[in-house]
């Protein structure tokens, strides 16, 4: 798929801008702070309904404005759909497809698929486990949009259950209803958690070979990179789950395993007032050779690992139904040595559409020819 | 900020659900410009509400007398009870004209975050009704969201030991994460006729 047209109003630094786009490589060049990343962020928002830089919507709306508008015309196998999002801080967003309102913004997920690699991605390697869970869940939603609902159901059940654990823990067991209602929430947490967990495990099994290969491509002299899902279920996780070529994770079986684990940890959970098992406590291990990347990998290795996670995601998505994703590379060539640049340029050249940003032309590899836009104060002009 | 009582009115209106500051202001100025007779009627109704709205002693729906119109209606099927969260859900189900039984209003759903457990809902009353009336079917029509689903599961657990009682849940097809009240009649009607046994 590719974006044929991008229109942005009152988004970040942009007052209003119209950018006609084409398949193949497009390079956006402009000085620091001119709004290049803002444009990619706007596109990414249409694909994921979230920003890769901030957790709330407020910073996305141009200062002094009430709402931001992002409109993209997306072409997927000769079919064009226009997705329009109205982002208002502190209020529900509104979405339109081909100018008709859709029930919920979530309904636009899947129309545009993107993979964005940006400087922020260093946090995938160096940040908290939450960063890596978010990485997996976002990729899951790109792969199958229904997981946006699964994820949000799980979060809601988890919050309710934690609230109950806190209040029941205080009362110390002399509440006859607490145990029976906790059973109910266990049941729902296990069901929703198993769906999310199974999907993540299968995702990691499918993604692992791609990331390994991508890492070897960008850093051929380095030790091999490996990713592995580490579940809070520990030994109780059925063998082979989450491993390439292993058994596919079955949500029904996992629900049963989760139910048992929740039962076993109930005393400890009442004591501490939080849920101790479930996908919200899991981790994606990143390993270089035989040491964890986090805390051990060099800057260059960490950077390459982050890049491999994104390129691996890209390869995975493009090999599946749903349309080849749009690749976005924000400011990344400057960080890479010559060889890695060349490798990344090669991948980019093979993409149906790739959007690249750079502060100066010298940062863009020469082989990456295509459309060039100059991004200046408040305008984007094609050369 | 407006002076005195006008601002008080705007503030009070703004505390109502679904009314933002702008709408509050619009409603306030509408009221200020209204006919004194209209205001009088509104005041009268609010007064009656404040004196205490009555709830049907059987089903918990809002009611004019001790028992609501539905519980008093002998033409309604007394063997079938539809369990809903709020009085507004009774209206939603009634609009479908698919259901000829009676209701039981829980007064909410399990919601630990807001401190609502089974004790805060009219669940004991439901169990008593099932024990004493001629009820043979219970249709659980709680909202298709996290709290409503948990409430449904809880009810199923409580009801499964009654011999000869059929317990059904509204068929899916209702948008998940939704509110029964906002489901359109057709969807809700279909969900009712396609309810599944649990
Ligand atoms: N909500 C907002 N309202 C107005 N301006 C904003 C808003 N959010 C960010 N900006 C401005 O946008 C600019 C940053 O834009 P962006 O991150 O896209 O720059 P860039 O072109 O990618 O720069 P670099 O080359 O340094 O990465 C900053 O000057 C910032 O002040
Ligand atoms: Mg930037
Ligand atoms: Zn009644």
GROMACS .gro file of N, CA and C and ligand atoms in nm, chain A residues 12-14 30-39 53 58-63 330-331 359 375, ligand 1:
model
  103
   12UNK      N    1   0.066   1.953   1.570
   12UNK     CA    2   0.201   1.995   1.612
   12UNK      C    3   0.234   2.134   1.560
   13UNK      N    4   0.347   2.145   1.487
   13UNK     CA    5   0.389   2.278   1.441
   13UNK      C    6   0.316   2.321   1.314
   14UNK      N    7   0.240   2.228   1.254
   14UNK     CA    8   0.181   2.258   1.123
   14UNK      C    9   0.046   2.327   1.133
   30UNK      N   10   1.508   1.892   0.573
   30UNK     CA   11   1.486   2.025   0.631
   30UNK      C   12   1.563   2.037   0.761
   31UNK      N   13   1.589   2.162   0.800
   31UNK     CA   14   1.667   2.185   0.921
   31UNK      C   15   1.595   2.131   1.044
   32UNK      N   16   1.671   2.120   1.152
   32UNK     CA   17   1.614   2.073   1.278
   32UNK      C   18   1.493   2.157   1.318
   33UNK      N   19   1.394   2.089   1.369
   33UNK     CA   20   1.279   2.161   1.424
   33UNK      C   21   1.181   2.217   1.323
   34UNK      N   22   1.193   2.177   1.196
   34UNK     CA   23   1.103   2.232   1.094
   34UNK      C   24   0.974   2.151   1.079
   35UNK      N   25   0.967   2.038   1.146
   35UNK     CA   26   0.840   1.963   1.143
   35UNK      C   27   0.840   1.838   1.059
   36UNK      N   28   0.959   1.783   1.031
   36UNK     CA   29   0.966   1.660   0.951
   36UNK      C   30   0.908   1.541   1.029
   37UNK      N   31   0.957   1.526   1.152
   37UNK     CA   32   0.908   1.416   1.234
   37UNK      C   33   0.758   1.432   1.261
   38UNK      N   34   0.716   1.556   1.276
   38UNK     CA   35   0.573   1.580   1.299
   38UNK      C   36   0.487   1.519   1.188
   39UNK      N   37   0.536   1.528   1.065
   39UNK     CA   38   0.459   1.471   0.953
   39UNK      C   39   0.452   1.318   0.962
   53UNK      N   40   0.589   0.933   2.011
   53UNK     CA   41   0.668   1.018   2.099
   53UNK      C   42   0.601   1.050   2.232
   58UNK      N   43  -0.262   1.565   2.388
   58UNK     CA   44  -0.253   1.711   2.401
   58UNK      C   45  -0.138   1.773   2.321
   59UNK      N   46  -0.016   1.718   2.328
   59UNK     CA   47   0.095   1.781   2.256
   59UNK      C   48   0.081   1.775   2.104
   60UNK      N   49  -0.011   1.690   2.055
   60UNK     CA   50  -0.025   1.675   1.911
   60UNK      C   51  -0.105   1.790   1.850
   61UNK      N   52  -0.186   1.854   1.932
   61UNK     CA   53  -0.268   1.964   1.882
   61UNK      C   54  -0.186   2.092   1.887
   62UNK      N   55  -0.184   2.163   1.774
   62UNK     CA   56  -0.103   2.283   1.765
   62UNK      C   57  -0.141   2.380   1.877
   63UNK      N   58  -0.039   2.439   1.937
   63UNK     CA   59  -0.063   2.526   2.050
   63UNK      C   60  -0.164   2.635   2.014
  330UNK      N   61   1.288   0.780   1.022
  330UNK     CA   62   1.302   0.916   1.070
  330UNK      C   63   1.444   0.941   1.117
  331UNK      N   64   1.520   1.018   1.038
  331UNK     CA   65   1.647   1.068   1.087
  331UNK      C   66   1.744   0.958   1.127
  359UNK      N   67   1.814   1.585   0.810
  359UNK     CA   68   1.834   1.729   0.829
  359UNK      C   69   1.910   1.787   0.709
  375UNK      N   70   1.156   2.071   0.345
  375UNK     CA   71   1.066   2.110   0.453
  375UNK      C   72   1.122   2.236   0.515
  582LIG     N1   73   0.173   2.120   1.981
  582LIG     C1   74   0.263   2.195   1.917
  582LIG     N2   75   0.229   2.321   1.876
  582LIG     C2   76   0.319   2.396   1.811
  582LIG     N3   77   0.443   2.358   1.781
  582LIG     C3   78   0.482   2.235   1.819
  582LIG     C4   79   0.394   2.149   1.888
  582LIG     N4   80   0.459   2.035   1.913
  582LIG     C5   81   0.582   2.047   1.863
  582LIG     N5   82   0.597   2.168   1.805
  582LIG     C6   83   0.717   2.220   1.741
  582LIG     O1   84   0.754   2.131   1.637
  582LIG     C7   85   0.894   2.139   1.622
  582LIG     C8   86   0.954   2.002   1.613
  582LIG     O2   87   0.914   1.944   1.496
  582LIG     P1   88   0.980   1.807   1.452
  582LIG     O3   89   1.009   1.721   1.569
  582LIG     O4   90   0.893   1.752   1.346
  582LIG     O5   91   1.116   1.858   1.391
  582LIG     P2   92   1.210   1.790   1.286
  582LIG     O6   93   1.197   1.862   1.158
  582LIG     O7   94   1.186   1.644   1.285
  582LIG     O8   95   1.349   1.823   1.352
  582LIG     P3   96   1.480   1.733   1.375
  582LIG     O9   97   1.556   1.740   1.248
  582LIG    O10   98   1.550   1.802   1.485
  582LIG    O11   99   1.436   1.596   1.410
  582LIG     C9  100   0.952   2.207   1.741
  582LIG    O12  101   0.999   2.333   1.702
  582LIG    C10  102   0.835   2.219   1.834
  582LIG    O13  103   0.839   2.338   1.908
   0.00000   0.00000   0.00000
